[in-house]
């Protein structure tokens, strides 16, 4: 069973991802969504647990869910969430042939 994070942690991470990293959400979705479903035109991070992150993605006005496993495996603390989201972003850039921006 995956680790379930406290609601305040989930809320803070989702607010940050959807407020400050909306373009990254779209990039992640475009990199990891099955290409057979059509072009991804929208993505919002809707949740995460110890096993991975979840995005609601939109293709041609149809919504669906995308789940991406954490690259390093299961996690159980808040600092690991940032590390793993950054790793997913970097992997998405690599898949799409985009130079990732530096991380602070």
Coordinates of N, CA and C in Angstrom, one line a residue:
X1 N 0.8 -1.2 0.0 CA 0.0 0.0 0.0 C 0.9 1.2 0.0
X2 N 0.6 2.2 -0.9 CA 1.5 3.4 -1.0 C 1.3 4.3 0.2
X3 N 2.3 5.1 0.5 CA 2.2 6.1 1.6 C 1.2 7.1 1.2
X4 N 0.3 7.5 2.1 CA -0.6 8.6 1.9 C -0.2 9.8 2.7
X5 N 0.0 10.9 2.0 CA 0.5 12.1 2.6 C -0.6 12.9 3.3
X6 N -0.3 13.7 4.3 CA -1.3 14.5 5.0 C -1.9 15.5 4.0
X7 N -3.2 15.8 4.2 CA -3.9 16.6 3.3 C -3.3 18.0 3.1
X8 N -2.7 18.6 4.2 CA -2.0 19.9 4.0 C -0.8 19.8 3.1
X9 N -0.1 18.7 3.2 CA 1.1 18.5 2.3 C 0.6 18.4 0.8
X10 N -0.4 17.6 0.6 CA -1.0 17.5 -0.8 C -1.5 18.8 -1.3
X11 N -2.2 19.5 -0.5 CA -2.8 20.8 -0.9 C -1.6 21.8 -1.3
X12 N -0.6 21.9 -0.4 CA 0.5 22.8 -0.7 C 1.2 22.4 -2.0
X13 N 1.5 21.2 -2.2 CA 2.2 20.7 -3.4 C 1.4 21.0 -4.6
X14 N 0.1 20.7 -4.6 CA -0.7 20.9 -5.7 C -0.9 22.4 -6.1
X15 N -1.0 23.2 -5.0 CA -1.1 24.7 -5.2 C 0.2 25.2 -5.9
X16 N 1.3 24.7 -5.5 CA 2.6 25.1 -6.0 C 2.7 24.6 -7.5
X17 N 2.4 23.3 -7.7 CA 2.6 22.8 -9.1 C 1.6 23.4 -10.1
X18 N 0.4 23.7 -9.7 CA -0.6 24.2 -10.6 C -0.5 25.7 -10.7
X19 N 0.0 26.4 -9.7 CA 0.2 27.8 -9.7 C 1.5 28.3 -10.3
X20 N 2.6 27.6 -10.0 CA 3.9 28.0 -10.4 C 4.5 27.2 -11.5
X21 N 4.0 26.0 -11.7 CA 4.6 25.1 -12.7 C 3.5 24.5 -13.7
X22 N 2.6 25.3 -14.1 CA 1.6 24.9 -15.0 C 2.2 24.4 -16.4
X23 N 3.2 25.1 -16.8 CA 3.8 24.6 -18.1 C 4.5 23.3 -17.9
X24 N 5.1 23.1 -16.7 CA 5.8 21.8 -16.4 C 4.8 20.7 -16.4
X25 N 3.6 20.9 -15.9 CA 2.6 19.9 -15.8 C 2.2 19.4 -17.3
X26 N 2.1 20.4 -18.2 CA 1.8 20.1 -19.6 C 2.9 19.3 -20.2
X27 N 4.2 19.8 -19.9 CA 5.3 19.1 -20.5 C 5.4 17.6 -20.0
X28 N 5.2 17.4 -18.7 CA 5.2 16.1 -18.2 C 4.1 15.2 -18.8
X29 N 2.9 15.8 -19.0 CA 1.8 15.0 -19.6 C 2.1 14.7 -21.0
X30 N 2.7 15.6 -21.8 CA 3.0 15.3 -23.2 C 4.1 14.3 -23.3
X31 N 5.0 14.2 -22.3 CA 6.1 13.2 -22.4 C 5.6 11.8 -22.0
X32 N 4.7 11.7 -21.0 CA 4.4 10.4 -20.4 C 3.0 9.9 -20.8
X33 N 2.1 10.7 -21.4 CA 0.8 10.1 -21.9 C 1.0 9.3 -23.1
X34 N 0.2 8.3 -23.2 CA 0.2 7.4 -24.4 C -0.1 8.3 -25.6
X35 N 0.8 8.2 -26.6 CA 0.6 9.1 -27.8 C -0.6 8.7 -28.7
X36 N -1.0 7.4 -28.5 CA -2.2 7.0 -29.2 C -3.5 7.7 -28.9
X37 N -3.5 8.4 -27.8 CA -4.7 9.1 -27.4 C -4.9 10.5 -28.1
X38 N -3.9 11.0 -28.8 CA -3.9 12.3 -29.4 C -3.1 13.3 -28.6
X39 N -3.0 14.5 -29.1 CA -2.2 15.5 -28.5 C -2.8 16.0 -27.2
X40 N -1.9 16.1 -26.2 CA -2.3 16.6 -24.9 C -2.3 18.1 -24.9
X41 N -3.5 18.7 -24.6 CA -3.6 20.2 -24.7 C -3.8 20.9 -23.3
X42 N -3.9 20.0 -22.2 CA -4.0 20.6 -20.9 C -3.6 19.6 -19.9
X43 N -3.1 20.0 -18.7 CA -2.7 19.1 -17.7 C -2.7 19.9 -16.3
X44 N -3.3 19.2 -15.3 CA -3.3 19.8 -14.0 C -3.0 18.6 -13.0
X45 N -2.0 18.9 -12.1 CA -1.7 17.9 -11.1 C -2.8 17.8 -10.1
X46 N -3.4 16.6 -9.9 CA -4.5 16.4 -9.1 C -4.3 15.7 -7.8
X47 N -3.1 15.0 -7.7 CA -2.8 14.3 -6.5 C -1.5 13.5 -6.6
X48 N -1.1 12.9 -5.5 CA 0.1 12.0 -5.5 C 0.0 11.2 -4.2
X49 N 0.8 10.1 -4.2 CA 0.9 9.3 -3.0 C 2.4 8.8 -3.0
X50 N 2.7 7.9 -2.2 CA 4.1 7.4 -2.1 C 4.6 6.7 -3.4
X51 N 3.7 6.4 -4.3 CA 4.1 5.6 -5.5 C 4.2 6.5 -6.7
X52 N 3.6 7.7 -6.8 CA 3.7 8.5 -8.0 C 2.7 9.7 -7.9
X53 N 2.8 10.5 -9.0 CA 2.0 11.7 -9.2 C 0.8 11.4 -10.1
X54 N -0.2 12.2 -10.0 CA -1.4 12.0 -10.8 C -1.8 13.4 -11.5
X55 N -2.0 13.3 -12.8 CA -2.5 14.5 -13.5 C -3.8 14.3 -14.2
X56 N -4.6 15.3 -14.3 CA -5.8 15.2 -15.2 C -5.3 15.9 -16.4
X57 N -5.4 15.1 -17.5 CA -5.0 15.6 -18.8 C -6.2 15.8 -19.8
X58 N -6.0 16.7 -20.7 CA -7.1 17.0 -21.7 C -6.5 16.8 -23.0
X59 N -7.3 16.1 -23.9 CA -7.0 15.9 -25.3 C -8.3 16.1 -26.1
X60 N -8.3 17.0 -27.0 CA -9.5 17.3 -27.8 C -10.7 17.4 -26.9
X61 N -10.7 18.1 -25.8 CA -11.8 18.4 -24.9 C -12.2 17.1 -24.2
X62 N -11.4 16.1 -24.1 CA -11.7 14.9 -23.4 C -10.7 14.8 -22.3
X63 N -11.2 14.6 -21.0 CA -10.3 14.5 -19.9 C -10.0 13.1 -19.6
X64 N -8.8 12.8 -19.0 CA -8.4 11.5 -18.6 C -7.4 11.7 -17.5
X65 N -7.0 10.5 -16.9 CA -6.0 10.6 -15.8 C -4.7 10.0 -16.3
X66 N -3.6 10.6 -15.9 CA -2.3 10.1 -16.1 C -1.6 9.9 -14.8
X67 N -1.1 8.7 -14.6 CA -0.3 8.5 -13.4 C 1.1 8.2 -13.8
X68 N 2.1 8.8 -13.1 CA 3.5 8.6 -13.4 C 4.2 8.2 -12.1
X69 N 4.8 7.1 -12.1 CA 5.5 6.5 -11.0 C 6.8 7.4 -10.7
X70 N 7.1 7.5 -9.4 CA 8.3 8.2 -9.0 C 9.5 7.5 -9.5
X71 N 10.4 8.2 -10.2 CA 11.6 7.5 -10.8 C 12.4 6.7 -9.8
X72 N 12.6 7.2 -8.6 CA 13.4 6.5 -7.6 C 12.7 5.4 -6.8
X73 N 11.4 5.2 -7.1 CA 10.7 4.2 -6.3 C 9.8 4.9 -5.3
X74 N 9.2 4.1 -4.4 CA 8.3 4.7 -3.4 C 8.9 5.7 -2.5
X75 N 8.1 6.7 -2.0 CA 8.6 7.7 -1.1 C 7.7 7.8 0.1
X76 N 8.1 8.5 1.1 CA 7.3 8.6 2.3 C 7.5 9.9 3.1
X77 N 8.2 10.9 2.5 CA 8.3 12.2 3.1 C 8.2 13.4 2.1
X78 N 7.9 14.5 2.7 CA 7.6 15.7 1.8 C 8.9 16.1 1.0
X79 N 10.1 16.1 1.5 CA 11.2 16.5 0.7 C 11.4 15.6 -0.5
X80 N 11.0 14.3 -0.4 CA 11.1 13.4 -1.5 C 10.2 13.7 -2.6
X81 N 9.0 14.4 -2.3 CA 8.1 14.7 -3.3 C 8.7 15.7 -4.3
X82 N 9.4 16.7 -3.8 CA 10.0 17.7 -4.6 C 11.1 17.0 -5.5
X83 N 11.9 16.2 -4.8 CA 13.0 15.5 -5.6 C 12.4 14.7 -6.7
X84 N 11.4 14.0 -6.5 CA 10.8 13.1 -7.5 C 10.1 13.9 -8.6
X85 N 9.4 15.0 -8.2 CA 8.7 15.8 -9.3 C 9.8 16.4 -10.2
X86 N 10.9 16.8 -9.6 CA 12.0 17.4 -10.4 C 12.5 16.3 -11.3
X87 N 12.7 15.1 -10.8 CA 13.2 13.9 -11.6 C 12.2 13.6 -12.7
X88 N 10.9 13.7 -12.5 CA 9.9 13.4 -13.6 C 10.0 14.6 -14.6
X89 N 10.2 15.8 -14.2 CA 10.3 16.9 -15.1 C 11.6 16.7 -16.0
X90 N 12.7 16.3 -15.4 CA 13.9 16.1 -16.1 C 13.8 15.0 -17.1
X91 N 13.1 13.9 -16.7 CA 12.9 12.7 -17.6 C 11.9 13.2 -18.7
X92 N 10.9 14.0 -18.4 CA 10.1 14.5 -19.5 C 10.8 15.3 -20.5
X93 N 11.7 16.2 -20.0 CA 12.6 17.0 -20.9 C 13.4 16.1 -21.8
X94 N 14.0 15.0 -21.2 CA 14.8 14.1 -22.0 C 14.0 13.4 -23.1
X95 N 12.8 13.0 -22.7 CA 11.9 12.3 -23.7 C 11.6 13.2 -24.8
X96 N 11.4 14.5 -24.5 CA 10.9 15.4 -25.6 C 12.1 16.1 -26.3
X97 N 13.3 15.9 -25.8 CA 14.4 16.5 -26.4 C 14.5 18.0 -26.1
X98 N 14.1 18.4 -24.9 CA 14.1 19.8 -24.4 C 15.2 19.9 -23.3
X99 N 15.9 21.0 -23.4 CA 16.9 21.3 -22.4 C 16.2 21.7 -21.1
X100 N 16.4 21.0 -20.0 CA 15.7 21.4 -18.7 C 16.3 22.6 -18.1
X101 N 15.5 23.4 -17.5 CA 16.0 24.6 -16.8 C 16.8 24.2 -15.6
X102 N 17.7 25.0 -15.1 CA 18.4 24.6 -13.8 C 17.5 24.6 -12.7
X103 N 17.8 23.8 -11.7 CA 16.9 23.7 -10.5 C 17.7 24.4 -9.3
X104 N 16.9 25.1 -8.6 CA 17.5 25.9 -7.4 C 17.8 24.9 -6.3

